[in-house]
Amino acid sequence: MPGVSNEQRAASWLSAIWAARYRTPARFVALIALLLPWTTTGLTFALIPWLIAIAFVDLREFPRSLLRPICLLPIALVALAAVGTLWSDAPWPERIHAIGPAAKLLVIPLLIYQFERWPYGHWVFSAFLVSCTVLMLYSYAVAIDPALSLKLYLSRGPYKAESGIAVRNYIDQSQEFALCALALVYPILSLLRQRRIGIAVLFAALAIGFLANMVFVVVSRTALVTLPILILMFALLHLHRRAALLAAGAMALVALLLWNVSPNLRTTVAKFNGDYEMSVQDGQISGMGSRLEYWRKSLGFVADAPLVGHGTGSIRGLFANVAADAQIDPLRGEIVSNPHNQTFSVAVQWGVVGVLILYALWFAHLLLFRGEGLACWIGLLVVVQNMLTSLLNTHLFDFTPGWIYVLGVGVAGGMALAKRAQG
C-alpha cells in the first residue's frame, strides 16, 4: 500500500494476530467437533492446542462464571469422583482411571464462557454436521461392501466386518445420526417460513439420509426407543396443537410403512424379546438380558452403601465379589465395570449424593435451554437425548456420547446465554 510505512504494516499484522486470539480457540473446538465422529486419539490431541489458545483470551470474568449452577455442578460431579477414591476398595490404578470418564465435564464451563462472549458457535455445529454427513455416506458404502469399514484397520483387536458400521460402533453412529436429523428440523422449518426453499430442501435431504441409514442400514435399540420421544418433544415445543397432532399421526403412519419395508428395523425390534427369552429361559448372555442382571445386582450394591456409595472405581470389584461360576451360569458370572445405566453407575460409586448432583446437573442444563432459537433447540436436544439414552447406557461417561454432551451443552449454552443477554 503506498504511503504506508513498514512500522504501520507491522502494527497492522500484529493487530490482526491479536484479534485472532478470539477466533483461534473456536477453530480448535470446531476441529474437535469435526474429529469426534471418527477418532478418539485425534480429539484428545486437538484438546491440547485449544487449551493453550484459550489461555490467551480474556479470562478475568471466568472465576465469577464458575459460580453459576450450569458450571458448578459439572465441577462438583468431577470433584466427587476424585474424593470418592478415598473410600473405594479398588486398586489405586482403577480408582484413578475411573475419574477419567467424568473429567471431560470440566470442559463445559470453559466452552460456556468462550461461546457466551465470542460468536463462533455456528462453526462447531457446522463442523459436526459436515463430519457426520461424510460418515453417513461412508456408512452406505460399508453397507454395500463391509470390507470397506475402517474398523478393520483401526480396531485394537480382531474385528469382524459388519454391514454399515463405518468406524466405531452402531450405538455411537446411531446417536450421532439421530442428533443430526432432529437438529436439522428446526432450521428446515425456519427456512421454509423465510421461503428459502433451496437450502431447506438440502437440509431435508440430509435429515432423510440420516434417518434412512438408521432404518435400512443399521440402528441401535437405544436410538430406536429415544427417537420417537425426541420427535414428539419437538412437535409439542415448536408446533401448534393441531399441527403437532397431525405430525404425530403422520409419524405413526410412516413408522407402520417403514416396519413393512425394512427387515433391518423388524430384526432390531425383535431383539428385545429374543434377548429377554435367551437370558431368562436359558441363562445366556444377551444385550437386554445382561442389562437386567446388571441392574438387579446394582440395586443390591446401592442398598449396601446408599449415602456415599462404594467409592470411585469400585464397580468391577463389586461384580466380581457376587459373580457366579461363568461356566455354569454365564449370565450371572459376568464381571463388568459398567452397569449400562448412568444412574446406577453414579449411585453404586457415590450413592445418593452423586445421584442428586447428577440429576441437578441435567435439570440445570435443561433450564439453560428454555426459549427459542437454534442454539436452544440443539442444547435441549443434546440434554434430553443424553438423559434418555442414559437409561440403557452410561452415556454421560462414555467417550463419544459424553463428548457430544460436553460440546452441545458448552457451545449451545454459551450461545443461548449470549442471545439472552442481548435481548
CSV table of C-alpha atoms in Angstrom, one decimal:
chain,number,residue,atom,x,y,z
A,1,MET,CA,0.0,0.0,0.0
A,2,PRO,CA,1.5,3.4,-1.0
A,3,GLY,CA,2.2,5.8,1.8
A,4,VAL,CA,2.1,3.1,4.5
A,5,SER,CA,5.4,2.6,6.4
A,6,ASN,CA,6.9,-0.7,7.4
A,7,GLU,CA,6.1,0.1,11.1
A,8,GLN,CA,2.4,0.6,10.2
A,9,ARG,CA,2.3,-2.7,8.3
A,10,ALA,CA,3.9,-4.5,11.2
A,11,ALA,CA,1.4,-2.9,13.6
A,12,SER,CA,-1.5,-3.9,11.3
A,13,TRP,CA,-0.3,-7.5,11.2
A,14,LEU,CA,0.2,-7.6,15.0
A,15,SER,CA,-3.3,-6.2,15.5
A,16,ALA,CA,-4.8,-8.9,13.2
A,17,ILE,CA,-2.9,-11.6,15.0
A,18,TRP,CA,-4.0,-10.3,18.4
A,19,ALA,CA,-7.6,-10.0,17.3
A,20,ALA,CA,-7.5,-13.6,16.0
A,21,ARG,CA,-6.9,-14.9,19.6
A,22,TYR,CA,-10.7,-14.9,20.0
A,23,ARG,CA,-11.3,-16.9,16.8
A,24,THR,CA,-8.5,-19.4,17.2
A,25,PRO,CA,-10.0,-21.3,20.2
A,26,ALA,CA,-13.3,-21.6,18.3
A,27,ARG,CA,-11.4,-23.1,15.3
A,28,PHE,CA,-9.9,-25.7,17.6
A,29,VAL,CA,-13.4,-26.5,19.1
A,30,ALA,CA,-14.7,-26.9,15.5
A,31,LEU,CA,-11.8,-29.2,14.8
A,32,ILE,CA,-12.8,-31.3,17.9
A,33,ALA,CA,-16.3,-31.5,16.6
A,34,LEU,CA,-15.0,-32.5,13.1
A,35,LEU,CA,-12.9,-35.3,14.6
A,36,LEU,CA,-15.4,-36.6,17.2
A,37,PRO,CA,-17.4,-39.0,14.9
A,38,TRP,CA,-14.2,-40.6,13.7
A,39,THR,CA,-11.4,-40.7,16.2
A,40,THR,CA,-10.7,-40.7,19.9
A,41,THR,CA,-7.0,-40.1,19.7
A,42,GLY,CA,-7.3,-37.2,17.3
A,43,LEU,CA,-9.9,-35.5,19.5
A,44,THR,CA,-7.6,-35.8,22.5
A,45,PHE,CA,-4.7,-34.2,20.7
A,46,ALA,CA,-6.9,-31.4,19.4
A,47,LEU,CA,-7.8,-30.5,23.0
A,48,ILE,CA,-4.3,-29.5,23.8
A,49,PRO,CA,-3.9,-26.6,21.4
A,50,TRP,CA,-7.4,-25.5,22.3
A,51,LEU,CA,-6.5,-25.3,26.0
A,52,ILE,CA,-3.3,-23.3,25.0
A,53,ALA,CA,-5.3,-21.0,22.8
A,54,ILE,CA,-8.0,-20.2,25.3
A,55,ALA,CA,-5.3,-19.2,27.9
A,56,PHE,CA,-4.6,-16.1,25.7
A,57,VAL,CA,-8.2,-14.8,25.8
A,58,ASP,CA,-9.7,-12.5,28.5
A,59,LEU,CA,-10.4,-14.8,31.4
A,60,ARG,CA,-10.9,-12.1,34.1
A,61,GLU,CA,-14.6,-12.9,34.4
A,62,PHE,CA,-14.1,-16.7,34.4
A,63,PRO,CA,-14.0,-17.2,38.2
A,64,ARG,CA,-17.3,-15.5,38.5
A,65,SER,CA,-18.8,-17.5,35.7
A,66,LEU,CA,-17.9,-20.7,37.5
A,67,LEU,CA,-20.3,-19.9,40.4
A,68,ARG,CA,-23.4,-20.5,38.2
A,69,PRO,CA,-25.1,-23.9,38.7
A,70,ILE,CA,-24.6,-24.8,35.0
A,71,CYS,CA,-20.8,-24.6,35.5
A,72,LEU,CA,-20.6,-25.5,39.2
A,73,LEU,CA,-22.5,-28.8,39.0
A,74,PRO,CA,-20.2,-30.5,36.4
A,75,ILE,CA,-17.2,-29.5,38.6
A,76,ALA,CA,-19.0,-30.9,41.7
A,77,LEU,CA,-19.5,-34.3,40.0
A,78,VAL,CA,-15.8,-34.5,39.0
A,79,ALA,CA,-14.7,-33.4,42.4
A,80,LEU,CA,-16.9,-36.1,44.0
A,81,ALA,CA,-15.3,-38.7,41.7
A,82,ALA,CA,-11.9,-37.5,42.9
A,83,VAL,CA,-12.8,-37.5,46.5
A,84,GLY,CA,-14.6,-40.9,46.1
A,85,THR,CA,-11.2,-42.5,45.6
A,86,LEU,CA,-10.6,-42.2,49.3
A,87,TRP,CA,-13.2,-44.7,50.4
A,88,SER,CA,-13.0,-47.1,47.5
A,89,ASP,CA,-11.6,-50.6,47.9
A,90,ALA,CA,-10.5,-50.8,44.3
A,91,PRO,CA,-6.8,-50.8,43.5
A,92,TRP,CA,-5.4,-47.3,43.1
A,93,PRO,CA,-4.9,-47.5,39.3
A,94,GLU,CA,-8.5,-48.4,38.9
A,95,ARG,CA,-9.6,-45.6,41.2
A,96,ILE,CA,-7.6,-43.0,39.2
A,97,HIS,CA,-8.7,-44.4,35.9
A,98,ALA,CA,-12.4,-44.2,36.9
A,99,ILE,CA,-12.1,-40.4,37.4
A,100,GLY,CA,-11.4,-40.0,33.6
A,101,PRO,CA,-14.9,-40.6,32.3
A,102,ALA,CA,-16.3,-37.8,34.4
A,103,ALA,CA,-13.3,-35.4,34.0
A,104,LYS,CA,-14.4,-34.3,30.5
A,105,LEU,CA,-17.3,-32.4,32.2
A,106,LEU,CA,-14.7,-29.8,33.3
A,107,VAL,CA,-14.6,-28.6,29.7
A,108,ILE,CA,-18.2,-27.4,29.9
A,109,PRO,CA,-17.6,-24.3,31.9
A,110,LEU,CA,-14.7,-23.3,29.6
A,111,LEU,CA,-16.9,-23.7,26.5
A,112,ILE,CA,-19.8,-21.8,28.0
A,113,TYR,CA,-17.5,-18.9,28.9
A,114,GLN,CA,-15.9,-18.9,25.5
A,115,PHE,CA,-19.1,-19.0,23.3
A,116,GLU,CA,-21.0,-16.7,25.6
A,117,ARG,CA,-18.5,-14.0,24.6
A,118,TRP,CA,-17.5,-14.7,21.0
A,119,PRO,CA,-20.0,-15.5,18.3
A,120,TYR,CA,-18.4,-18.5,16.6
A,121,GLY,CA,-20.6,-21.4,17.8
A,122,HIS,CA,-22.0,-22.0,14.3
A,123,TRP,CA,-18.6,-23.1,13.2
A,124,VAL,CA,-18.8,-26.0,15.7
A,125,PHE,CA,-22.3,-27.1,14.7
A,126,SER,CA,-21.4,-26.9,11.0
A,127,ALA,CA,-18.2,-28.9,11.5
A,128,PHE,CA,-20.1,-31.7,13.3
A,129,LEU,CA,-22.8,-31.8,10.7
A,130,VAL,CA,-20.3,-32.0,7.8
A,131,SER,CA,-18.4,-34.8,9.6
A,132,CYS,CA,-21.5,-36.8,10.3
A,133,THR,CA,-22.7,-36.3,6.7
A,134,VAL,CA,-19.4,-37.8,5.4
A,135,LEU,CA,-19.7,-40.6,7.9
A,136,MET,CA,-23.3,-41.3,6.8
A,137,LEU,CA,-22.3,-41.5,3.1
A,138,TYR,CA,-19.4,-43.8,4.1
A,139,SER,CA,-21.8,-46.0,6.1
A,140,TYR,CA,-23.8,-46.6,3.0
A,141,ALA,CA,-20.7,-47.7,1.2
A,142,VAL,CA,-19.8,-50.0,4.0
A,143,ALA,CA,-23.4,-51.4,3.8
A,144,ILE,CA,-22.7,-52.4,0.2
A,145,ASP,CA,-19.2,-53.8,1.0
A,146,PRO,CA,-18.5,-54.4,4.7
A,147,ALA,CA,-14.8,-54.8,3.9
A,148,LEU,CA,-14.6,-51.0,3.4
A,149,SER,CA,-15.1,-50.4,7.2
A,150,LEU,CA,-12.2,-48.6,8.8
A,151,LYS,CA,-12.7,-50.7,11.9
A,152,LEU,CA,-10.9,-53.5,10.1
A,153,TYR,CA,-7.7,-51.3,10.3
A,154,LEU,CA,-8.3,-49.2,13.4
A,155,SER,CA,-9.7,-51.8,15.8
A,156,ARG,CA,-7.3,-52.8,18.6
A,157,GLY,CA,-8.3,-56.4,18.5
A,158,PRO,CA,-9.8,-58.9,16.0
A,159,TYR,CA,-12.8,-57.4,14.2
A,160,LYS,CA,-15.5,-59.0,12.1
A,161,ALA,CA,-16.7,-56.7,9.3
A,162,GLU,CA,-20.4,-55.6,9.9
A,163,SER,CA,-22.6,-54.0,7.4
A,164,GLY,CA,-23.0,-50.2,7.7
A,165,ILE,CA,-20.7,-49.7,10.7
A,166,ALA,CA,-18.1,-47.3,9.3
A,167,VAL,CA,-15.7,-46.6,12.1
A,168,ARG,CA,-16.8,-47.1,15.7
A,169,ASN,CA,-20.0,-49.0,16.7
A,170,TYR,CA,-23.6,-48.9,15.9
A,171,ILE,CA,-24.7,-47.2,19.1
A,172,ASP,CA,-22.4,-44.2,18.7
A,173,GLN,CA,-23.2,-44.0,15.0
A,174,SER,CA,-27.0,-44.1,15.6
A,175,GLN,CA,-26.8,-41.4,18.3
A,176,GLU,CA,-24.9,-39.1,16.0
A,177,PHE,CA,-27.2,-39.6,13.1
A,178,ALA,CA,-30.4,-39.2,15.2
A,179,LEU,CA,-29.0,-36.0,16.7
A,180,CYS,CA,-28.2,-34.5,13.3
A,181,ALA,CA,-31.5,-35.5,11.8
A,182,LEU,CA,-33.5,-33.9,14.6
A,183,ALA,CA,-31.3,-30.9,14.9
A,184,LEU,CA,-31.9,-30.1,11.2
A,185,VAL,CA,-35.7,-30.0,11.7
A,186,TYR,CA,-35.6,-26.5,13.3
A,187,PRO,CA,-33.6,-24.8,10.6
A,188,ILE,CA,-35.7,-26.5,7.9
A,189,LEU,CA,-38.9,-25.1,9.3
A,190,SER,CA,-37.3,-21.7,9.8
A,191,LEU,CA,-36.0,-21.6,6.2
A,192,LEU,CA,-39.4,-22.7,4.8
A,193,ARG,CA,-41.1,-19.8,6.7
A,194,GLN,CA,-38.5,-17.4,5.1
A,195,ARG,CA,-39.2,-19.0,1.7
A,196,ARG,CA,-35.6,-20.1,1.3
A,197,ILE,CA,-36.6,-23.3,-0.4
A,198,GLY,CA,-33.3,-24.4,-1.8
A,199,ILE,CA,-31.3,-24.6,1.4
A,200,ALA,CA,-34.4,-26.1,3.2
A,201,VAL,CA,-34.5,-28.9,0.6
A,202,LEU,CA,-30.8,-29.5,1.0
A,203,PHE,CA,-31.2,-29.8,4.8
A,204,ALA,CA,-34.3,-32.0,4.4
A,205,ALA,CA,-32.3,-34.3,2.1
A,206,LEU,CA,-29.6,-34.6,4.7
A,207,ALA,CA,-32.1,-35.4,7.5
A,208,ILE,CA,-33.8,-38.0,5.4
A,209,GLY,CA,-30.4,-39.5,4.6
A,210,PHE,CA,-29.6,-39.9,8.3
A,211,LEU,CA,-33.0,-41.4,9.1
A,212,ALA,CA,-32.9,-43.8,6.1
A,213,ASN,CA,-29.4,-45.0,7.2
A,214,MET,CA,-30.9,-45.8,10.6
A,215,VAL,CA,-33.9,-47.6,9.1
A,216,PHE,CA,-32.3,-49.6,6.3
A,217,VAL,CA,-28.6,-49.9,7.2
A,218,VAL,CA,-28.0,-50.2,11.0
A,219,VAL,CA,-29.6,-48.7,14.1
A,220,SER,CA,-29.2,-49.2,17.8
A,221,ARG,CA,-32.1,-50.2,20.0
A,222,THR,CA,-31.3,-47.2,22.2
A,223,ALA,CA,-31.8,-44.8,19.3
A,224,LEU,CA,-35.0,-46.7,18.3
A,225,VAL,CA,-36.5,-46.1,21.7
A,226,THR,CA,-35.5,-42.5,22.1
A,227,LEU,CA,-36.1,-41.2,18.6
A,228,PRO,CA,-39.9,-41.1,18.7
A,229,ILE,CA,-39.8,-39.3,22.1
A,230,LEU,CA,-37.5,-36.7,20.7
A,231,ILE,CA,-39.7,-36.1,17.7
A,232,LEU,CA,-42.7,-35.8,19.9
A,233,MET,CA,-40.8,-33.3,22.1
A,234,PHE,CA,-40.1,-31.1,19.0
A,235,ALA,CA,-43.7,-31.3,17.9
A,236,LEU,CA,-45.0,-30.2,21.3
A,237,LEU,CA,-42.5,-27.4,21.7
A,238,HIS,CA,-42.4,-25.9,18.2
A,239,LEU,CA,-45.7,-26.7,16.5
A,240,HIS,CA,-49.3,-25.6,17.2
A,241,ARG,CA,-51.5,-28.2,18.8
A,242,ARG,CA,-53.3,-29.1,15.6
A,243,ALA,CA,-50.0,-29.3,13.7
A,244,ALA,CA,-48.5,-31.5,16.5
A,245,LEU,CA,-51.4,-33.9,16.3
A,246,LEU,CA,-51.1,-34.1,12.5
A,247,ALA,CA,-47.3,-34.7,12.9
A,248,ALA,CA,-47.9,-37.5,15.4
A,249,GLY,CA,-50.4,-39.2,13.1
A,250,ALA,CA,-48.0,-38.9,10.2
A,251,MET,CA,-45.2,-40.3,12.3
A,252,ALA,CA,-47.3,-43.3,13.2
A,253,LEU,CA,-48.2,-43.9,9.5
A,254,VAL,CA,-44.5,-43.6,8.5
A,255,ALA,CA,-43.5,-45.9,11.2
A,256,LEU,CA,-46.0,-48.5,10.0
A,257,LEU,CA,-44.8,-48.2,6.5
A,258,LEU,CA,-41.1,-48.5,7.5
A,259,TRP,CA,-42.0,-51.5,9.6
A,260,ASN,CA,-43.3,-53.3,6.5
A,261,VAL,CA,-40.5,-52.3,4.1
A,262,SER,CA,-37.4,-52.5,6.5
A,263,PRO,CA,-36.2,-56.0,7.5
A,264,ASN,CA,-33.4,-54.3,9.5
A,265,LEU,CA,-36.0,-52.4,11.6
A,266,ARG,CA,-38.0,-55.6,12.3
A,267,THR,CA,-34.9,-57.5,13.3
A,268,THR,CA,-33.7,-54.8,15.7
A,269,VAL,CA,-37.1,-54.6,17.4
A,270,ALA,CA,-37.3,-58.4,17.6
A,271,LYS,CA,-34.0,-58.5,19.6
A,272,PHE,CA,-35.8,-57.0,22.6
A,273,ASN,CA,-37.9,-60.1,23.1
A,274,GLY,CA,-35.2,-62.5,21.8
A,275,ASP,CA,-32.7,-61.2,24.3
A,276,TYR,CA,-35.1,-61.5,27.2
A,277,GLU,CA,-36.0,-65.1,26.4
A,278,MET,CA,-32.4,-66.0,25.9
A,279,SER,CA,-31.4,-64.7,29.3
A,280,VAL,CA,-34.4,-65.6,31.4
A,281,GLN,CA,-35.1,-69.0,30.0
A,282,ASP,CA,-31.6,-70.2,29.0
A,283,GLY,CA,-29.4,-68.1,31.3
A,284,GLN,CA,-27.3,-66.9,28.3
A,285,ILE,CA,-25.6,-63.6,27.8
A,286,SER,CA,-27.6,-61.1,25.7
A,287,GLY,CA,-27.8,-57.3,25.3
A,288,MET,CA,-31.1,-56.7,27.2
A,289,GLY,CA,-31.0,-59.7,29.4
A,290,SER,CA,-27.5,-58.8,30.7
A,291,ARG,CA,-28.6,-55.3,31.4
A,292,LEU,CA,-31.4,-56.5,33.6
A,293,GLU,CA,-28.9,-58.6,35.5
A,294,TYR,CA,-26.6,-55.7,35.9
A,295,TRP,CA,-29.4,-53.5,37.2
A,296,ARG,CA,-30.6,-56.2,39.7
A,297,LYS,CA,-27.1,-56.5,41.1
A,298,SER,CA,-26.6,-52.8,41.1
A,299,LEU,CA,-29.7,-52.3,43.3
A,300,GLY,CA,-28.1,-54.6,45.9
A,301,PHE,CA,-24.8,-52.6,45.8
A,302,VAL,CA,-26.7,-49.3,46.3
A,303,ALA,CA,-28.6,-50.8,49.2
A,304,ASP,CA,-25.4,-51.8,50.9
A,305,ALA,CA,-24.0,-48.2,50.8
A,306,PRO,CA,-26.8,-45.8,50.0
A,307,LEU,CA,-25.4,-42.5,51.1
A,308,VAL,CA,-21.9,-42.1,49.5
A,309,GLY,CA,-21.6,-45.4,47.7
A,310,HIS,CA,-18.6,-47.8,47.5
A,311,GLY,CA,-16.2,-45.3,46.0
A,312,THR,CA,-14.7,-44.4,42.7
A,313,GLY,CA,-13.7,-47.4,40.5
A,314,SER,CA,-15.5,-49.9,42.8
A,315,ILE,CA,-18.0,-51.3,40.2
A,316,ARG,CA,-15.9,-54.1,38.7
A,317,GLY,CA,-14.8,-55.4,42.1
A,318,LEU,CA,-18.3,-55.5,43.4
A,319,PHE,CA,-19.5,-57.5,40.4
A,320,ALA,CA,-16.5,-59.8,40.9
A,321,ASN,CA,-17.5,-60.5,44.5
A,322,VAL,CA,-21.0,-61.7,43.6
A,323,ALA,CA,-20.2,-63.4,40.3
A,324,ALA,CA,-21.4,-67.0,39.9
A,325,ASP,CA,-19.3,-69.6,38.1
A,326,ALA,CA,-19.3,-68.4,34.5
A,327,GLN,CA,-19.1,-72.0,33.1
A,328,ILE,CA,-22.3,-73.0,35.0
A,329,ASP,CA,-24.2,-69.7,34.7
A,330,PRO,CA,-22.7,-67.4,32.0
A,331,LEU,CA,-25.2,-64.6,32.6
A,332,ARG,CA,-24.7,-64.3,36.4
A,333,GLY,CA,-21.0,-64.9,36.0
A,334,GLU,CA,-20.3,-61.7,34.1
A,335,ILE,CA,-17.9,-59.3,35.6
A,336,VAL,CA,-18.3,-55.7,34.3
A,337,SER,CA,-17.2,-52.2,35.2
A,338,ASN,CA,-20.2,-50.6,33.6
A,339,PRO,CA,-23.8,-51.4,34.7
A,340,HIS,CA,-25.2,-49.8,31.5
A,341,ASN,CA,-27.3,-47.2,33.3
A,342,GLN,CA,-26.0,-43.8,34.2
A,343,THR,CA,-27.9,-43.5,37.5
A,344,PHE,CA,-26.7,-46.9,38.7
A,345,SER,CA,-23.1,-46.1,37.7
A,346,VAL,CA,-23.2,-43.0,39.8
A,347,ALA,CA,-25.2,-44.5,42.7
A,348,VAL,CA,-23.0,-47.5,43.1
A,349,GLN,CA,-19.9,-45.4,43.4
A,350,TRP,CA,-21.1,-42.2,45.1
A,351,GLY,CA,-24.6,-43.0,46.5
A,352,VAL,CA,-27.5,-40.6,46.9
A,353,VAL,CA,-25.1,-37.7,47.0
A,354,GLY,CA,-23.8,-38.5,43.5
A,355,VAL,CA,-27.3,-39.1,42.1
A,356,LEU,CA,-28.5,-35.7,43.4
A,357,ILE,CA,-25.6,-33.9,41.8
A,358,LEU,CA,-26.2,-35.9,38.5
A,359,TYR,CA,-29.9,-35.0,38.3
A,360,ALA,CA,-29.3,-31.4,39.4
A,361,LEU,CA,-26.8,-31.1,36.6
A,362,TRP,CA,-29.2,-32.4,34.0
A,363,PHE,CA,-32.0,-30.2,35.4
A,364,ALA,CA,-29.8,-27.0,35.4
A,365,HIS,CA,-28.8,-27.7,31.8
A,366,LEU,CA,-32.4,-28.2,30.7
A,367,LEU,CA,-33.4,-24.9,32.2
A,368,LEU,CA,-30.5,-23.3,30.3
A,369,PHE,CA,-32.2,-24.0,27.0
A,370,ARG,CA,-35.6,-22.5,27.7
A,371,GLY,CA,-36.5,-20.2,24.8
A,372,GLU,CA,-36.4,-20.0,21.1
A,373,GLY,CA,-33.6,-20.3,18.6
A,374,LEU,CA,-31.4,-22.9,17.1
A,375,ALA,CA,-28.9,-22.9,20.0
A,376,CYS,CA,-31.7,-23.6,22.5
A,377,TRP,CA,-33.1,-26.4,20.3
A,378,ILE,CA,-29.7,-28.1,19.8
A,379,GLY,CA,-28.8,-27.8,23.5
A,380,LEU,CA,-32.2,-29.1,24.7
A,381,LEU,CA,-32.0,-32.0,22.2
A,382,VAL,CA,-28.5,-32.9,23.4
A,383,VAL,CA,-29.5,-32.9,27.1
A,384,VAL,CA,-32.8,-34.8,26.6
A,385,GLN,CA,-31.1,-37.4,24.3
A,386,ASN,CA,-28.4,-37.9,26.9
A,387,MET,CA,-30.9,-38.4,29.7
A,388,LEU,CA,-33.0,-40.9,27.7
A,389,THR,CA,-30.0,-42.9,26.4
A,390,SER,CA,-28.5,-43.0,29.8
A,391,LEU,CA,-31.4,-45.2,30.9
A,392,LEU,CA,-29.8,-48.0,28.9
A,393,ASN,CA,-26.1,-46.9,28.9
A,394,THR,CA,-23.7,-44.7,30.8
A,395,HIS,CA,-23.7,-42.1,28.1
A,396,LEU,CA,-22.5,-39.1,30.2
A,397,PHE,CA,-19.3,-41.0,31.0
A,398,ASP,CA,-18.9,-42.9,27.6
A,399,PHE,CA,-16.4,-41.3,25.2
A,400,THR,CA,-18.4,-40.3,22.1
A,401,PRO,CA,-21.8,-39.6,23.7
A,402,GLY,CA,-20.1,-37.9,26.6
A,403,TRP,CA,-18.2,-35.5,24.4
A,404,ILE,CA,-21.3,-34.8,22.3
A,405,TYR,CA,-22.9,-33.7,25.6
A,406,VAL,CA,-19.9,-31.6,26.6
A,407,LEU,CA,-19.7,-29.8,23.2
A,408,GLY,CA,-23.5,-29.5,22.8
A,409,VAL,CA,-24.1,-28.0,26.3
A,410,GLY,CA,-21.0,-25.9,26.3
A,411,VAL,CA,-21.3,-24.3,22.8
A,412,ALA,CA,-25.1,-24.1,22.6
A,413,GLY,CA,-25.2,-22.9,26.3
A,414,GLY,CA,-22.8,-20.1,25.6
A,415,MET,CA,-24.7,-19.1,22.5
A,416,ALA,CA,-28.1,-19.2,24.4
A,417,LEU,CA,-26.7,-17.0,27.2
A,418,ALA,CA,-25.3,-14.5,24.7
A,419,LYS,CA,-28.6,-14.2,22.9
A,420,ARG,CA,-30.4,-13.8,26.3
A,421,ALA,CA,-28.0,-11.0,27.3
A,422,GLN,CA,-28.6,-9.2,24.0
A,423,GLY,CA,-32.4,-9.5,24.2
